[in-house]
Amino acid sequence: MSIPLLDLQAQYSSIKDELESEILDVLRGGQYILGPKVQEFESAIADYCGVEYAVGVANGTDALVLALDAIGVGPGDEVITSPFTFFATAESISRLGATPVFVDIDPQTYNLATDKIEAKITSKTKAVIPVHIFGQPAEMDAVNDIATRHGIKVIEDACQAIGADYRGRKVGSLGDAACFSFFPSKNLGGAGDGGMVVTSNKDLADRIRLLRQHGSPKKYHHSLVGYNSRLDALQATILSVKLRYIDNWNNARREKAQYYNKLFEGTKIVTPKELDHVKHVYHLYIIKVPNRADVESALKENGIGCGVYYPVPLHLQDAYEDLGYKEGGLPVSEAASHETLAIPLYPELGTEDMKKIADIVKEAIKD
Ligand SMILES: Cc1ncc(COP(=O)(O)O)c(C=O)c1O
């Protein structure tokens, strides 16, 4: 029997009746883009994160673009971020004509190495985007301290980390604004694309609300040039249903992560390091192994899904050749891109399957 990296059908089956009846209500109601269902979901997310405002947009990438646009990032500006993330983090900076400046990561958490940020700040630096990679919050006290001292903004890329917390505060409430993705595979995922910007800054929220809808405060009146980036009612409804379960699902992920940690104890496999003052939500369970290719082949031969996040750090992507980074420039990210592997982890994953996966991984690293 095969075991996928993520099983969205298992999740769907567990909430099928609730989901289907609420989806039908939307279909019959005839309000499909923005509207009350989106507003309801925005309020629920704002409450959940402990912030004042939430603005639903088309996807996580747009959430980043709109947040950066709203704080005034544009051509000639620099924005500091991690090279060990999905491409969209840096792409959103480039989309606005600004330049991503990559800072290496911490070898244990894979999050921004905060002691390396200050050396990269220049007179052009406008913001920093800490990414809560794989579901673990970045070291936000240090990021905010640096940002305050240098007068730059902090935009959290919380796309992989909904529900995670840092010193008891939810991600989303830790910077000037934060961005979520509701891509189907995320811990809170829709049946299509979706995203959200959250903030407690009213001016920023108002501006993002304008930007997402052609800069239009009133139909056919446009106060600025914006985007078409709206959340739709079907996604908002599906996500509102799933939000009722997110804490249970995240807790199940955390329990399963701890079980894997136990299964891998005493081996050469490096398991995720969860910092004492955070709650990690294990969007992905990442192991570090010396002979990754062998582990990948063994898992695949046995019908077990796995994935490499990310095989090429962003500073070495072809799209960023003109930025002039060279191999060896950000060595921790580069090592991580060669050695890390995601193995199946989702709330419905069974104990027997986890034992089987762990046995295969352990066997593959023996030589
Ligand atoms: C860290 C990170 N940032 C940004 C994004 C972009 O989100 P989306 O795919 O919804 O545009 C994603 C997810 O795909 C992500 O994982």
PDB file of N, CA, C and O in Angstrom, residues 25-37 232-234:
ATOM      1  N   ASP A  25     -24.762  26.058  -0.055  1.00  0.00           N
ATOM      2  CA  ASP A  25     -25.367  27.345   0.322  1.00  0.00           C
ATOM      3  C   ASP A  25     -24.774  28.485  -0.498  1.00  0.00           C
ATOM      4  O   ASP A  25     -25.485  29.374  -0.945  1.00  0.00           O
ATOM      5  N   VAL A  26     -23.447  28.455  -0.681  1.00  0.00           N
ATOM      6  CA  VAL A  26     -22.799  29.528  -1.449  1.00  0.00           C
ATOM      7  C   VAL A  26     -23.259  29.470  -2.903  1.00  0.00           C
ATOM      8  O   VAL A  26     -23.621  30.487  -3.501  1.00  0.00           O
ATOM      9  N   LEU A  27     -23.270  28.262  -3.465  1.00  0.00           N
ATOM     10  CA  LEU A  27     -23.671  28.128  -4.873  1.00  0.00           C
ATOM     11  C   LEU A  27     -25.091  28.655  -5.074  1.00  0.00           C
ATOM     12  O   LEU A  27     -25.375  29.343  -6.046  1.00  0.00           O
ATOM     13  N   ARG A  28     -25.945  28.342  -4.113  1.00  0.00           N
ATOM     14  CA  ARG A  28     -27.352  28.768  -4.249  1.00  0.00           C
ATOM     15  C   ARG A  28     -27.516  30.259  -3.954  1.00  0.00           C
ATOM     16  O   ARG A  28     -28.451  30.888  -4.437  1.00  0.00           O
ATOM     17  N   GLY A  29     -26.577  30.822  -3.169  1.00  0.00           N
ATOM     18  CA  GLY A  29     -26.712  32.229  -2.750  1.00  0.00           C
ATOM     19  C   GLY A  29     -26.385  33.232  -3.837  1.00  0.00           C
ATOM     20  O   GLY A  29     -26.909  34.343  -3.849  1.00  0.00           O
ATOM     21  N   GLY A  30     -25.486  32.878  -4.771  1.00  0.00           N
ATOM     22  CA  GLY A  30     -25.192  33.755  -5.908  1.00  0.00           C
ATOM     23  C   GLY A  30     -24.195  34.871  -5.660  1.00  0.00           C
ATOM     24  O   GLY A  30     -23.921  35.654  -6.554  1.00  0.00           O
ATOM     25  N   GLN A  31     -23.586  34.966  -4.462  1.00  0.00           N
ATOM     26  CA  GLN A  31     -22.527  35.978  -4.225  1.00  0.00           C
ATOM     27  C   GLN A  31     -21.195  35.233  -4.209  1.00  0.00           C
ATOM     28  O   GLN A  31     -20.899  34.506  -3.262  1.00  0.00           O
ATOM     29  N   TYR A  32     -20.407  35.401  -5.262  1.00  0.00           N
ATOM     30  CA  TYR A  32     -19.256  34.514  -5.448  1.00  0.00           C
ATOM     31  C   TYR A  32     -17.893  35.127  -5.165  1.00  0.00           C
ATOM     32  O   TYR A  32     -16.941  34.399  -4.924  1.00  0.00           O
ATOM     33  N   ILE A  33     -17.789  36.451  -5.298  1.00  0.00           N
ATOM     34  CA  ILE A  33     -16.476  37.065  -5.059  1.00  0.00           C
ATOM     35  C   ILE A  33     -16.611  38.111  -3.963  1.00  0.00           C
ATOM     36  O   ILE A  33     -17.548  38.908  -3.984  1.00  0.00           O
ATOM     37  N   LEU A  34     -15.697  38.095  -3.001  1.00  0.00           N
ATOM     38  CA  LEU A  34     -15.787  38.920  -1.780  1.00  0.00           C
ATOM     39  C   LEU A  34     -17.172  38.712  -1.139  1.00  0.00           C
ATOM     40  O   LEU A  34     -17.681  37.606  -1.151  1.00  0.00           O
ATOM     41  N   GLY A  35     -17.750  39.731  -0.538  1.00  0.00           N
ATOM     42  CA  GLY A  35     -19.081  39.570   0.070  1.00  0.00           C
ATOM     43  C   GLY A  35     -19.019  39.035   1.493  1.00  0.00           C
ATOM     44  O   GLY A  35     -17.940  38.898   2.084  1.00  0.00           O
ATOM     45  N   PRO A  36     -20.196  38.709   2.068  1.00  0.00           N
ATOM     46  CA  PRO A  36     -20.283  38.367   3.501  1.00  0.00           C
ATOM     47  C   PRO A  36     -19.475  37.134   3.910  1.00  0.00           C
ATOM     48  O   PRO A  36     -18.919  37.101   5.010  1.00  0.00           O
ATOM     49  N   LYS A  37     -19.398  36.125   3.052  1.00  0.00           N
ATOM     50  CA  LYS A  37     -18.645  34.907   3.424  1.00  0.00           C
ATOM     51  C   LYS A  37     -17.155  35.229   3.577  1.00  0.00           C
ATOM     52  O   LYS A  37     -16.470  34.692   4.460  1.00  0.00           O
ATOM     53  N   ASP A 232     -12.435  34.452  -3.107  1.00  0.00           N
ATOM     54  CA  ASP A 232     -13.820  34.190  -3.488  1.00  0.00           C
ATOM     55  C   ASP A 232     -14.586  33.505  -2.354  1.00  0.00           C
ATOM     56  O   ASP A 232     -13.997  32.944  -1.425  1.00  0.00           O
ATOM     57  N   ALA A 233     -15.912  33.573  -2.470  1.00  0.00           N
ATOM     58  CA  ALA A 233     -16.782  33.116  -1.381  1.00  0.00           C
ATOM     59  C   ALA A 233     -16.675  31.608  -1.154  1.00  0.00           C
ATOM     60  O   ALA A 233     -16.768  31.137  -0.008  1.00  0.00           O
ATOM     61  N   LEU A 234     -16.481  30.853  -2.238  1.00  0.00           N
ATOM     62  CA  LEU A 234     -16.370  29.393  -2.063  1.00  0.00           C
ATOM     63  C   LEU A 234     -15.130  29.045  -1.246  1.00  0.00           C
ATOM     64  O   LEU A 234     -15.201  28.233  -0.311  1.00  0.00           O
TER      65      LEU A 234
END
